[in-house]
Steps between C-alpha positions, in 0.01 A plus 500: 500500500641838405403803707631842592621600841204594725651834603646577155859534623819319408621463855645723767577421864204547733469494878589185693735355236220453252505610137236654281406420141641216298792440737254465788296248301813296430629531858166386648483209249181636344673499159743257342680735264503848360604655172677832447611544861830684536736341754623735772710427807199515733279286277778245452509441874128413503433315174716291271566644154577278206744580222373763259441397142472788262286489191611570147532859395350418161126472469321394184157646448271387222136530411256243624420249223173587333260297293557512126259707295235291330646550151842366613370199694544260204821651359719547807526137625680391181859601407574739214666222297174308485312804370772560238470139381120524486519824300763358260300182444183701430684709241659188346167313481323804358765538233491125423120503466512808278759334272296179484184697412681689219643178355167322515 
């Protein structure tokens, strides 16, 4: 279950050795882990920090895939080579039929 800190704080020392915010949730065992929590000397004495893993600096953004327009729905699934072969064969058969009709 993911939830925010009840008091909306990251964690500062409070009275009686308690902590507020996310650090308090971790210290009181009300949470198992936290993301984006900066380790400080005081926090390190209360909770255990794991090794930091940084993300990549490069981010690829692209458009969400959309449905094909209706007029492209039959054309797009086939490669361009297939359409070139179909067009060439239609021209060849048309020319062959025209020649056969003229020689008849």
